[in-house]
Amino acid sequence: MVGIAPIKRLGQHFLRDEDAARRMVESLAVSPGDHVIEIGPGEGVLTHWLARSPAKSLTLIEIDGRLIPGLLARFGSDGRFRIVHADFLSWEFPESGGKYRVIGNLPYAVTSPILFRLFDHRIRIHDAVVMVQKEVGERLVSGPGCKAYGIPSVLFQLYCRVHLLFYVPREVFRPVPEVDSAVISVHFLDEPVVPIADETFFKTVLKTVFGQRRKMLRNTLKPFVDDPRSLEKLDTDLRRRPEELSPEALVALSEKLIRYAVR
Ligand code: SAM
């Protein structure tokens, strides 16, 4: 297929490996009755396999209007499809209805905003199988002590089950990007793995401590208290750095800190 001229700004690196496309759709394991959203269907390489699944409905959200006629021609006659010309980042989830299952080979430039939009709408999403830059996938699954461990790792590991399923080399895309990719699955949980009393406070703690990830907690936690001596009451080793603490340990720290915090 010759295809359209790819626009770099839209992260248009089209997958040319049918086998990887099939594996991705198989990983979602669509069941009859499922409502599926595909983010950025492009020329339809994943959609081709989704069309063979028993999904009840398939919503394709594509920002590039040049791709819509091709998608309509290929999938428009299948009544389960809804082909939407929109930016996923501003597309509103329908107010009613069940939980969605999401799939997509995500555009690199907006991968993080898309992942966090899924995260923020997790009440409407059962799970997602998405292709992302390899480093992004590795960051989401990495644990304490790893260079890649940071706020996204902590939040996704507390509110989701994340797995790195397989890698996809750069050579199988048109045009060839500068990075390799990884396919991850994200299963959104109804509740975080440990209870979090005040999520806003917890996120503020994360931003503060990871903002200076190489510094000891003794220094980064100071702004939260009137008197630095109150930090001694936290019953935490204040010589540690945030990158050494598991997501659960960071929640425990935040839960203790909130008792002494100046607010
Ligand atoms: N699914 C196709 C494939 O695997 O070959 C295309 C993947 S390509 C990496 C990313 C696709 O997302 C492109 O079709 C691009 O136009 C679309 N896209 C980029 N930004 C988008 C956005 N904000 N909302 C919806 N689609 C977007």
PDB file of C-alpha atoms and ligand atoms in Angstrom:
ATOM      1  CA  MET A   1       0.000   0.000   0.000  1.00  0.00           C
ATOM      2  CA  VAL A   2       1.362   3.446  -0.892  1.00  0.00           C
ATOM      3  CA  GLY A   3      -0.665   5.291   1.749  1.00  0.00           C
ATOM      4  CA  ILE A   4      -0.792   8.931   2.797  1.00  0.00           C
ATOM      5  CA  ALA A   5       2.235  11.132   3.405  1.00  0.00           C
ATOM      6  CA  PRO A   6       2.878  10.720   7.155  1.00  0.00           C
ATOM      7  CA  ILE A   7       2.788  13.792   9.393  1.00  0.00           C
ATOM      8  CA  LYS A   8       5.535  13.601  12.007  1.00  0.00           C
ATOM      9  CA  ARG A   9       3.754  15.947  14.456  1.00  0.00           C
ATOM     10  CA  LEU A  10       0.881  13.423  14.623  1.00  0.00           C
ATOM     11  CA  GLY A  11       3.256  10.575  15.411  1.00  0.00           C
ATOM     12  CA  GLN A  12       2.355   8.859  12.163  1.00  0.00           C
ATOM     13  CA  HIS A  13       4.576   5.814  12.086  1.00  0.00           C
ATOM     14  CA  PHE A  14       2.401   3.167  10.509  1.00  0.00           C
ATOM     15  CA  LEU A  15       2.879  -0.424  11.583  1.00  0.00           C
ATOM     16  CA  ARG A  16       3.855  -2.710   8.712  1.00  0.00           C
ATOM     17  CA  ASP A  17       4.058  -5.958  10.677  1.00  0.00           C
ATOM     18  CA  GLU A  18       0.767  -7.843  10.404  1.00  0.00           C
ATOM     19  CA  ASP A  19       1.950 -10.364  12.929  1.00  0.00           C
ATOM     20  CA  ALA A  20       2.632  -7.716  15.600  1.00  0.00           C
ATOM     21  CA  ALA A  21      -0.781  -6.171  14.837  1.00  0.00           C
ATOM     22  CA  ARG A  22      -2.515  -9.527  15.235  1.00  0.00           C
ATOM     23  CA  ARG A  23      -0.629 -10.268  18.468  1.00  0.00           C
ATOM     24  CA  MET A  24      -1.662  -6.926  19.898  1.00  0.00           C
ATOM     25  CA  VAL A  25      -5.341  -7.470  19.161  1.00  0.00           C
ATOM     26  CA  GLU A  26      -5.124 -11.041  20.453  1.00  0.00           C
ATOM     27  CA  SER A  27      -3.621  -9.672  23.693  1.00  0.00           C
ATOM     28  CA  LEU A  28      -6.754  -7.616  24.248  1.00  0.00           C
ATOM     29  CA  ALA A  29      -8.757 -10.878  24.030  1.00  0.00           C
ATOM     30  CA  VAL A  30     -12.028  -9.222  23.026  1.00  0.00           C
ATOM     31  CA  SER A  31     -15.185 -11.014  24.231  1.00  0.00           C
ATOM     32  CA  PRO A  32     -18.703 -10.831  22.812  1.00  0.00           C
ATOM     33  CA  GLY A  33     -20.412  -7.809  24.321  1.00  0.00           C
ATOM     34  CA  ASP A  34     -17.214  -5.755  24.681  1.00  0.00           C
ATOM     35  CA  HIS A  35     -17.164  -2.094  23.725  1.00  0.00           C
ATOM     36  CA  VAL A  36     -13.774  -1.284  22.215  1.00  0.00           C
ATOM     37  CA  ILE A  37     -12.141   2.082  21.510  1.00  0.00           C
ATOM     38  CA  GLU A  38      -9.191   2.301  19.144  1.00  0.00           C
ATOM     39  CA  ILE A  39      -7.055   5.430  19.484  1.00  0.00           C
ATOM     40  CA  GLY A  40      -5.467   6.539  16.196  1.00  0.00           C
ATOM     41  CA  PRO A  41      -6.461   3.739  13.808  1.00  0.00           C
ATOM     42  CA  GLY A  42      -4.426   5.302  10.979  1.00  0.00           C
ATOM     43  CA  GLU A  43      -4.675   3.076   7.923  1.00  0.00           C
ATOM     44  CA  GLY A  44      -6.389   0.333   9.931  1.00  0.00           C
ATOM     45  CA  VAL A  45      -3.712  -2.292  10.531  1.00  0.00           C
ATOM     46  CA  LEU A  46      -5.042  -3.072  14.042  1.00  0.00           C
ATOM     47  CA  THR A  47      -8.624  -2.365  13.030  1.00  0.00           C
ATOM     48  CA  HIS A  48      -8.416  -5.147  10.438  1.00  0.00           C
ATOM     49  CA  TRP A  49      -7.977  -7.684  13.276  1.00  0.00           C
ATOM     50  CA  LEU A  50     -10.471  -5.942  15.569  1.00  0.00           C
ATOM     51  CA  ALA A  51     -13.103  -6.299  12.848  1.00  0.00           C
ATOM     52  CA  ARG A  52     -12.702 -10.083  13.154  1.00  0.00           C
ATOM     53  CA  SER A  53     -13.261  -9.989  16.925  1.00  0.00           C
ATOM     54  CA  PRO A  54     -16.670 -10.536  18.530  1.00  0.00           C
ATOM     55  CA  ALA A  55     -16.767  -6.936  19.913  1.00  0.00           C
ATOM     56  CA  LYS A  56     -20.220  -5.445  20.305  1.00  0.00           C
ATOM     57  CA  SER A  57     -19.098  -1.975  19.306  1.00  0.00           C
ATOM     58  CA  LEU A  58     -15.879  -0.510  17.910  1.00  0.00           C
ATOM     59  CA  THR A  59     -15.220   3.230  18.203  1.00  0.00           C
ATOM     60  CA  LEU A  60     -12.313   4.506  16.136  1.00  0.00           C
ATOM     61  CA  ILE A  61     -10.956   7.926  17.080  1.00  0.00           C
ATOM     62  CA  GLU A  62      -8.632   9.422  14.484  1.00  0.00           C
ATOM     63  CA  ILE A  63      -7.375  13.025  14.453  1.00  0.00           C
ATOM     64  CA  ASP A  64      -6.264  13.114  10.794  1.00  0.00           C
ATOM     65  CA  GLY A  65      -9.209  13.758   8.478  1.00  0.00           C
ATOM     66  CA  ARG A  66      -7.271  12.402   5.482  1.00  0.00           C
ATOM     67  CA  LEU A  67      -7.551   8.901   6.970  1.00  0.00           C
ATOM     68  CA  ILE A  68     -11.292   8.933   7.604  1.00  0.00           C
ATOM     69  CA  PRO A  69     -12.473   8.090   4.013  1.00  0.00           C
ATOM     70  CA  GLY A  70     -10.188   5.028   3.929  1.00  0.00           C
ATOM     71  CA  LEU A  71     -11.476   3.831   7.302  1.00  0.00           C
ATOM     72  CA  LEU A  72     -15.086   4.376   6.210  1.00  0.00           C
ATOM     73  CA  ALA A  73     -14.471   2.467   2.985  1.00  0.00           C
ATOM     74  CA  ARG A  74     -12.949  -0.487   4.800  1.00  0.00           C
ATOM     75  CA  PHE A  75     -15.088  -0.703   7.929  1.00  0.00           C
ATOM     76  CA  GLY A  76     -18.125   1.558   7.403  1.00  0.00           C
ATOM     77  CA  SER A  77     -20.399  -1.251   6.250  1.00  0.00           C
ATOM     78  CA  ASP A  78     -19.932  -3.130   9.532  1.00  0.00           C
ATOM     79  CA  GLY A  79     -22.682  -1.723  11.788  1.00  0.00           C
ATOM     80  CA  ARG A  80     -20.591  -2.152  14.938  1.00  0.00           C
ATOM     81  CA  PHE A  81     -18.156   0.583  13.874  1.00  0.00           C
ATOM     82  CA  ARG A  82     -18.366   4.243  14.834  1.00  0.00           C
ATOM     83  CA  ILE A  83     -15.668   6.219  13.040  1.00  0.00           C
ATOM     84  CA  VAL A  84     -14.966   9.506  14.802  1.00  0.00           C
ATOM     85  CA  HIS A  85     -12.814  12.313  13.429  1.00  0.00           C
ATOM     86  CA  ALA A  86     -11.519  13.814  16.701  1.00  0.00           C
ATOM     87  CA  ASP A  87      -8.581  14.428  18.981  1.00  0.00           C
ATOM     88  CA  PHE A  88      -8.707  11.705  21.627  1.00  0.00           C
ATOM     89  CA  LEU A  89      -7.390  14.206  24.180  1.00  0.00           C
ATOM     90  CA  SER A  90     -10.575  16.269  23.947  1.00  0.00           C
ATOM     91  CA  TRP A  91     -13.031  13.545  22.949  1.00  0.00           C
ATOM     92  CA  GLU A  92     -15.697  13.128  25.626  1.00  0.00           C
ATOM     93  CA  PHE A  93     -16.509   9.639  26.797  1.00  0.00           C
ATOM     94  CA  PRO A  94     -20.248   9.018  26.340  1.00  0.00           C
ATOM     95  CA  GLU A  95     -22.016   9.814  29.618  1.00  0.00           C
ATOM     96  CA  SER A  96     -23.660   6.462  30.020  1.00  0.00           C
ATOM     97  CA  GLY A  97     -22.686   2.946  29.131  1.00  0.00           C
ATOM     98  CA  GLY A  98     -20.361   0.319  30.484  1.00  0.00           C
ATOM     99  CA  LYS A  99     -16.623   0.161  30.673  1.00  0.00           C
ATOM    100  CA  TYR A 100     -14.534   0.342  27.539  1.00  0.00           C
ATOM    101  CA  ARG A 101     -11.616  -1.722  26.422  1.00  0.00           C
ATOM    102  CA  VAL A 102      -8.980   0.385  24.685  1.00  0.00           C
ATOM    103  CA  ILE A 103      -6.359  -0.393  22.077  1.00  0.00           C
ATOM    104  CA  GLY A 104      -3.968   1.772  20.088  1.00  0.00           C
ATOM    105  CA  ASN A 105      -0.554   2.239  18.643  1.00  0.00           C
ATOM    106  CA  LEU A 106      -0.097   5.594  20.356  1.00  0.00           C
ATOM    107  CA  PRO A 107       1.479   8.652  18.710  1.00  0.00           C
ATOM    108  CA  TYR A 108       4.833   9.288  20.442  1.00  0.00           C
ATOM    109  CA  ALA A 109       4.412  13.041  20.922  1.00  0.00           C
ATOM    110  CA  VAL A 110       1.263  12.664  23.028  1.00  0.00           C
ATOM    111  CA  THR A 111       1.758   9.248  24.604  1.00  0.00           C
ATOM    112  CA  SER A 112       1.939  10.579  28.181  1.00  0.00           C
ATOM    113  CA  PRO A 113      -1.105  12.866  27.871  1.00  0.00           C
ATOM    114  CA  ILE A 114      -3.058   9.946  26.366  1.00  0.00           C
ATOM    115  CA  LEU A 115      -1.947   7.532  29.112  1.00  0.00           C
ATOM    116  CA  PHE A 116      -2.906  10.053  31.806  1.00  0.00           C
ATOM    117  CA  ARG A 117      -6.243  10.746  30.109  1.00  0.00           C
ATOM    118  CA  LEU A 118      -6.963   7.008  30.231  1.00  0.00           C
ATOM    119  CA  PHE A 119      -5.816   7.021  33.861  1.00  0.00           C
ATOM    120  CA  ASP A 120      -8.110   9.942  34.734  1.00  0.00           C
ATOM    121  CA  HIS A 121     -11.066   8.205  33.067  1.00  0.00           C
ATOM    122  CA  ARG A 122     -10.284   4.827  34.598  1.00  0.00           C
ATOM    123  CA  ILE A 123     -13.756   4.576  36.054  1.00  0.00           C
ATOM    124  CA  ARG A 124     -14.971   4.164  32.420  1.00  0.00           C
ATOM    125  CA  ILE A 125     -12.176   1.877  31.257  1.00  0.00           C
ATOM    126  CA  HIS A 126     -11.675  -1.775  31.999  1.00  0.00           C
ATOM    127  CA  ASP A 127      -8.256  -2.168  30.404  1.00  0.00           C
ATOM    128  CA  ALA A 128      -5.993  -1.056  27.585  1.00  0.00           C
ATOM    129  CA  VAL A 129      -3.446  -2.686  25.301  1.00  0.00           C
ATOM    130  CA  VAL A 130      -1.291   0.054  23.826  1.00  0.00           C
ATOM    131  CA  MET A 131       1.940   0.374  21.916  1.00  0.00           C
ATOM    132  CA  VAL A 132       4.286   3.015  23.318  1.00  0.00           C
ATOM    133  CA  GLN A 133       7.922   4.019  23.061  1.00  0.00           C
ATOM    134  CA  LYS A 134       9.958   1.223  24.671  1.00  0.00           C
ATOM    135  CA  GLU A 135      11.297   3.523  27.424  1.00  0.00           C
ATOM    136  CA  VAL A 136       7.771   4.634  28.371  1.00  0.00           C
ATOM    137  CA  GLY A 137       6.622   1.024  28.710  1.00  0.00           C
ATOM    138  CA  GLU A 138       9.674   0.177  30.801  1.00  0.00           C
ATOM    139  CA  ARG A 139       9.091   3.203  33.029  1.00  0.00           C
ATOM    140  CA  LEU A 140       5.553   2.089  33.860  1.00  0.00           C
ATOM    141  CA  VAL A 141       6.682  -1.361  35.012  1.00  0.00           C
ATOM    142  CA  SER A 142       9.959  -0.399  36.694  1.00  0.00           C
ATOM    143  CA  GLY A 143      10.388  -0.606  40.459  1.00  0.00           C
ATOM    144  CA  PRO A 144      12.342   1.203  43.160  1.00  0.00           C
ATOM    145  CA  GLY A 145      16.050   1.506  42.520  1.00  0.00           C
ATOM    146  CA  CYS A 146      15.633   1.655  38.728  1.00  0.00           C
ATOM    147  CA  LYS A 147      16.567   4.823  36.894  1.00  0.00           C
ATOM    148  CA  ALA A 148      13.235   4.793  35.092  1.00  0.00           C
ATOM    149  CA  TYR A 149      11.199   4.603  38.328  1.00  0.00           C
ATOM    150  CA  GLY A 150       9.198   7.778  38.871  1.00  0.00           C
ATOM    151  CA  ILE A 151       5.735   9.277  39.332  1.00  0.00           C
ATOM    152  CA  PRO A 152       4.105   7.411  36.382  1.00  0.00           C
ATOM    153  CA  SER A 153       5.466   4.092  37.714  1.00  0.00           C
ATOM    154  CA  VAL A 154       4.103   4.818  41.195  1.00  0.00           C
ATOM    155  CA  LEU A 155       0.644   5.940  40.093  1.00  0.00           C
ATOM    156  CA  PHE A 156       0.115   3.208  37.484  1.00  0.00           C
ATOM    157  CA  GLN A 157       1.340   0.473  39.836  1.00  0.00           C
ATOM    158  CA  LEU A 158      -1.016   1.652  42.590  1.00  0.00           C
ATOM    159  CA  TYR A 159      -4.138   2.039  40.475  1.00  0.00           C
ATOM    160  CA  CYS A 160      -3.544  -0.551  37.754  1.00  0.00           C
ATOM    161  CA  ARG A 161      -1.899  -3.832  36.945  1.00  0.00           C
ATOM    162  CA  VAL A 162       0.634  -3.107  34.218  1.00  0.00           C
ATOM    163  CA  HIS A 163       2.487  -5.681  32.123  1.00  0.00           C
ATOM    164  CA  LEU A 164       5.027  -5.255  29.356  1.00  0.00           C
ATOM    165  CA  LEU A 165       3.861  -7.808  26.786  1.00  0.00           C
ATOM    166  CA  PHE A 166       6.401  -7.627  23.957  1.00  0.00           C
ATOM    167  CA  TYR A 167       8.822  -5.374  22.109  1.00  0.00           C
ATOM    168  CA  VAL A 168       8.441  -4.186  18.515  1.00  0.00           C
ATOM    169  CA  PRO A 169      11.570  -3.038  16.643  1.00  0.00           C
ATOM    170  CA  ARG A 170      11.596   0.316  14.850  1.00  0.00           C
ATOM    171  CA  GLU A 171      12.241  -1.270  11.429  1.00  0.00           C
ATOM    172  CA  VAL A 172       8.640  -2.473  11.057  1.00  0.00           C
ATOM    173  CA  PHE A 173       7.157   1.045  10.875  1.00  0.00           C
ATOM    174  CA  ARG A 174       6.755   3.423   7.951  1.00  0.00           C
ATOM    175  CA  PRO A 175       8.514   5.797   8.266  1.00  0.00           C
ATOM    176  CA  VAL A 176      11.092   4.220  10.595  1.00  0.00           C
ATOM    177  CA  PRO A 177      11.066   6.127  13.930  1.00  0.00           C
ATOM    178  CA  GLU A 178      14.113   6.887  16.060  1.00  0.00           C
ATOM    179  CA  VAL A 179      12.988   4.593  18.887  1.00  0.00           C
ATOM    180  CA  ASP A 180      11.820   1.023  19.475  1.00  0.00           C
ATOM    181  CA  SER A 181       8.374   0.255  20.829  1.00  0.00           C
ATOM    182  CA  ALA A 182       6.770  -1.933  23.455  1.00  0.00           C
ATOM    183  CA  VAL A 183       3.230  -3.213  23.812  1.00  0.00           C
ATOM    184  CA  ILE A 184       1.861  -2.929  27.336  1.00  0.00           C
ATOM    185  CA  SER A 185      -1.379  -3.958  28.968  1.00  0.00           C
ATOM    186  CA  VAL A 186      -2.950  -1.820  31.669  1.00  0.00           C
ATOM    187  CA  HIS A 187      -5.768  -3.217  33.749  1.00  0.00           C
ATOM    188  CA  PHE A 188      -7.468  -0.446  35.740  1.00  0.00           C
ATOM    189  CA  LEU A 189      -8.431  -1.452  39.280  1.00  0.00           C
ATOM    190  CA  ASP A 190     -11.622  -0.364  41.036  1.00  0.00           C
ATOM    191  CA  GLU A 191      -9.584   0.604  44.103  1.00  0.00           C
ATOM    192  CA  PRO A 192      -5.856   1.328  44.520  1.00  0.00           C
ATOM    193  CA  VAL A 193      -3.812  -1.620  45.807  1.00  0.00           C
ATOM    194  CA  VAL A 194      -3.556   0.158  49.191  1.00  0.00           C
ATOM    195  CA  PRO A 195      -6.072   2.738  50.470  1.00  0.00           C
ATOM    196  CA  ILE A 196      -5.097   6.374  49.927  1.00  0.00           C
ATOM    197  CA  ALA A 197      -6.947   8.770  52.237  1.00  0.00           C
ATOM    198  CA  ASP A 198      -6.211  11.976  50.322  1.00  0.00           C
ATOM    199  CA  GLU A 199      -5.182  11.473  46.698  1.00  0.00           C
ATOM    200  CA  THR A 200      -4.510  15.159  46.065  1.00  0.00           C
ATOM    201  CA  PHE A 201      -2.143  15.351  49.014  1.00  0.00           C
ATOM    202  CA  PHE A 202      -0.450  12.123  47.921  1.00  0.00           C
ATOM    203  CA  LYS A 203       0.148  13.507  44.406  1.00  0.00           C
ATOM    204  CA  THR A 204       1.612  16.693  45.925  1.00  0.00           C
ATOM    205  CA  VAL A 205       3.993  14.588  48.018  1.00  0.00           C
ATOM    206  CA  LEU A 206       5.034  12.627  44.903  1.00  0.00           C
ATOM    207  CA  LYS A 207       5.657  15.773  42.858  1.00  0.00           C
ATOM    208  CA  THR A 208       7.682  17.298  45.693  1.00  0.00           C
ATOM    209  CA  VAL A 209       9.903  14.331  46.473  1.00  0.00           C
ATOM    210  CA  PHE A 210      10.443  13.170  42.875  1.00  0.00           C
ATOM    211  CA  GLY A 211      11.046  16.793  41.847  1.00  0.00           C
ATOM    212  CA  GLN A 212      14.383  16.305  43.627  1.00  0.00           C
ATOM    213  CA  ARG A 213      14.677  12.557  43.403  1.00  0.00           C
ATOM    214  CA  ARG A 214      18.339  12.407  44.423  1.00  0.00           C
ATOM    215  CA  LYS A 215      17.749  14.323  47.649  1.00  0.00           C
ATOM    216  CA  MET A 216      17.046  12.708  51.007  1.00  0.00           C
ATOM    217  CA  LEU A 217      13.497  12.830  52.338  1.00  0.00           C
ATOM    218  CA  ARG A 218      14.787  14.860  55.308  1.00  0.00           C
ATOM    219  CA  ASN A 219      15.305  17.769  52.888  1.00  0.00           C
ATOM    220  CA  THR A 220      12.466  17.391  50.417  1.00  0.00           C
ATOM    221  CA  LEU A 221       9.752  16.944  53.061  1.00  0.00           C
ATOM    222  CA  LYS A 222      10.618  20.128  54.967  1.00  0.00           C
ATOM    223  CA  PRO A 223       8.068  22.338  53.152  1.00  0.00           C
ATOM    224  CA  PHE A 224       5.264  20.144  54.502  1.00  0.00           C
ATOM    225  CA  VAL A 225       5.893  20.939  58.156  1.00  0.00           C
ATOM    226  CA  ASP A 226       6.250  24.007  60.387  1.00  0.00           C
ATOM    227  CA  ASP A 227       8.987  22.464  62.425  1.00  0.00           C
ATOM    228  CA  PRO A 228      11.477  20.075  60.729  1.00  0.00           C
ATOM    229  CA  ARG A 229      11.654  18.159  64.023  1.00  0.00           C
ATOM    230  CA  SER A 230       8.135  16.852  63.385  1.00  0.00           C
ATOM    231  CA  LEU A 231       9.604  14.807  60.530  1.00  0.00           C
ATOM    232  CA  GLU A 232      11.352  12.652  63.144  1.00  0.00           C
ATOM    233  CA  LYS A 233       7.903  11.540  64.328  1.00  0.00           C
ATOM    234  CA  LEU A 234       7.153   9.981  60.941  1.00  0.00           C
ATOM    235  CA  ASP A 235       8.945   6.794  61.943  1.00  0.00           C
ATOM    236  CA  THR A 236      10.627   6.757  58.506  1.00  0.00           C
ATOM    237  CA  ASP A 237      14.297   6.605  57.599  1.00  0.00           C
ATOM    238  CA  LEU A 238      14.704  10.197  56.435  1.00  0.00           C
ATOM    239  CA  ARG A 239      18.055   9.444  54.808  1.00  0.00           C
ATOM    240  CA  ARG A 240      16.258   7.546  52.073  1.00  0.00           C
ATOM    241  CA  ARG A 241      15.496   8.953  48.655  1.00  0.00           C
ATOM    242  CA  PRO A 242      12.074   8.667  47.007  1.00  0.00           C
ATOM    243  CA  GLU A 243      13.413   6.453  44.228  1.00  0.00           C
ATOM    244  CA  GLU A 244      14.240   3.811  46.875  1.00  0.00           C
ATOM    245  CA  LEU A 245      10.658   3.539  48.157  1.00  0.00           C
ATOM    246  CA  SER A 246       8.013   1.199  46.758  1.00  0.00           C
ATOM    247  CA  PRO A 247       4.640   2.689  45.733  1.00  0.00           C
ATOM    248  CA  GLU A 248       3.098   1.235  48.910  1.00  0.00           C
ATOM    249  CA  ALA A 249       5.876   2.730  51.084  1.00  0.00           C
ATOM    250  CA  LEU A 250       5.302   6.138  49.485  1.00  0.00           C
ATOM    251  CA  VAL A 251       1.589   5.908  50.315  1.00  0.00           C
ATOM    252  CA  ALA A 252       2.437   4.956  53.910  1.00  0.00           C
ATOM    253  CA  LEU A 253       4.768   7.955  54.137  1.00  0.00           C
ATOM    254  CA  SER A 254       2.104  10.299  52.780  1.00  0.00           C
ATOM    255  CA  GLU A 255      -0.499   8.931  55.205  1.00  0.00           C
ATOM    256  CA  LYS A 256       1.807   9.661  58.153  1.00  0.00           C
ATOM    257  CA  LEU A 257       2.907  13.040  56.830  1.00  0.00           C
ATOM    258  CA  ILE A 258      -0.637  14.314  56.413  1.00  0.00           C
ATOM    259  CA  ARG A 259      -1.016  14.323  60.216  1.00  0.00           C
ATOM    260  CA  TYR A 260       1.747  16.910  60.624  1.00  0.00           C
ATOM    261  CA  ALA A 261       1.398  18.813  57.365  1.00  0.00           C
ATOM    262  CA  VAL A 262       0.888  22.563  57.243  1.00  0.00           C
ATOM    263  CA  ARG A 263      -2.081  23.118  54.928  1.00  0.00           C
TER     264      ARG A 263
HETATM  265  N1  SAM B   1      -2.871   2.382  14.287  1.00  0.00           N
HETATM  266  C1  SAM B   1      -2.055   2.749  13.154  1.00  0.00           C
HETATM  267  C2  SAM B   1      -0.903   1.780  12.995  1.00  0.00           C
HETATM  268  O1  SAM B   1      -0.633   1.038  13.955  1.00  0.00           O
HETATM  269  O2  SAM B   1      -0.288   1.792  11.934  1.00  0.00           O
HETATM  270  C3  SAM B   1      -1.512   4.184  13.295  1.00  0.00           C
HETATM  271  C4  SAM B   1      -0.596   4.388  14.444  1.00  0.00           C
HETATM  272  S1  SAM B   1       0.294   5.918  14.393  1.00  0.00           S
HETATM  273  C5  SAM B   1       1.626   5.543  15.491  1.00  0.00           C
HETATM  274  C6  SAM B   1      -0.668   7.009  15.421  1.00  0.00           C
HETATM  275  C7  SAM B   1      -2.037   7.378  14.869  1.00  0.00           C
HETATM  276  O3  SAM B   1      -2.692   8.239  15.815  1.00  0.00           O
HETATM  277  C8  SAM B   1      -2.021   8.162  13.574  1.00  0.00           C
HETATM  278  O4  SAM B   1      -3.004   7.638  12.702  1.00  0.00           O
HETATM  279  C9  SAM B   1      -2.342   9.610  13.980  1.00  0.00           C
HETATM  280  O5  SAM B   1      -2.973  10.341  12.959  1.00  0.00           O
HETATM  281  C10 SAM B   1      -3.259   9.363  15.163  1.00  0.00           C
HETATM  282  N2  SAM B   1      -3.285  10.425  16.156  1.00  0.00           N
HETATM  283  C11 SAM B   1      -2.282  11.260  16.518  1.00  0.00           C
HETATM  284  N3  SAM B   1      -2.668  12.058  17.510  1.00  0.00           N
HETATM  285  C12 SAM B   1      -3.949  11.725  17.803  1.00  0.00           C
HETATM  286  C13 SAM B   1      -4.907  12.204  18.746  1.00  0.00           C
HETATM  287  N4  SAM B   1      -4.606  13.180  19.601  1.00  0.00           N
HETATM  288  N5  SAM B   1      -6.163  11.652  18.761  1.00  0.00           N
HETATM  289  C14 SAM B   1      -6.477  10.654  17.887  1.00  0.00           C
HETATM  290  N6  SAM B   1      -5.599  10.160  16.967  1.00  0.00           N
HETATM  291  C15 SAM B   1      -4.361  10.681  16.937  1.00  0.00           C
END
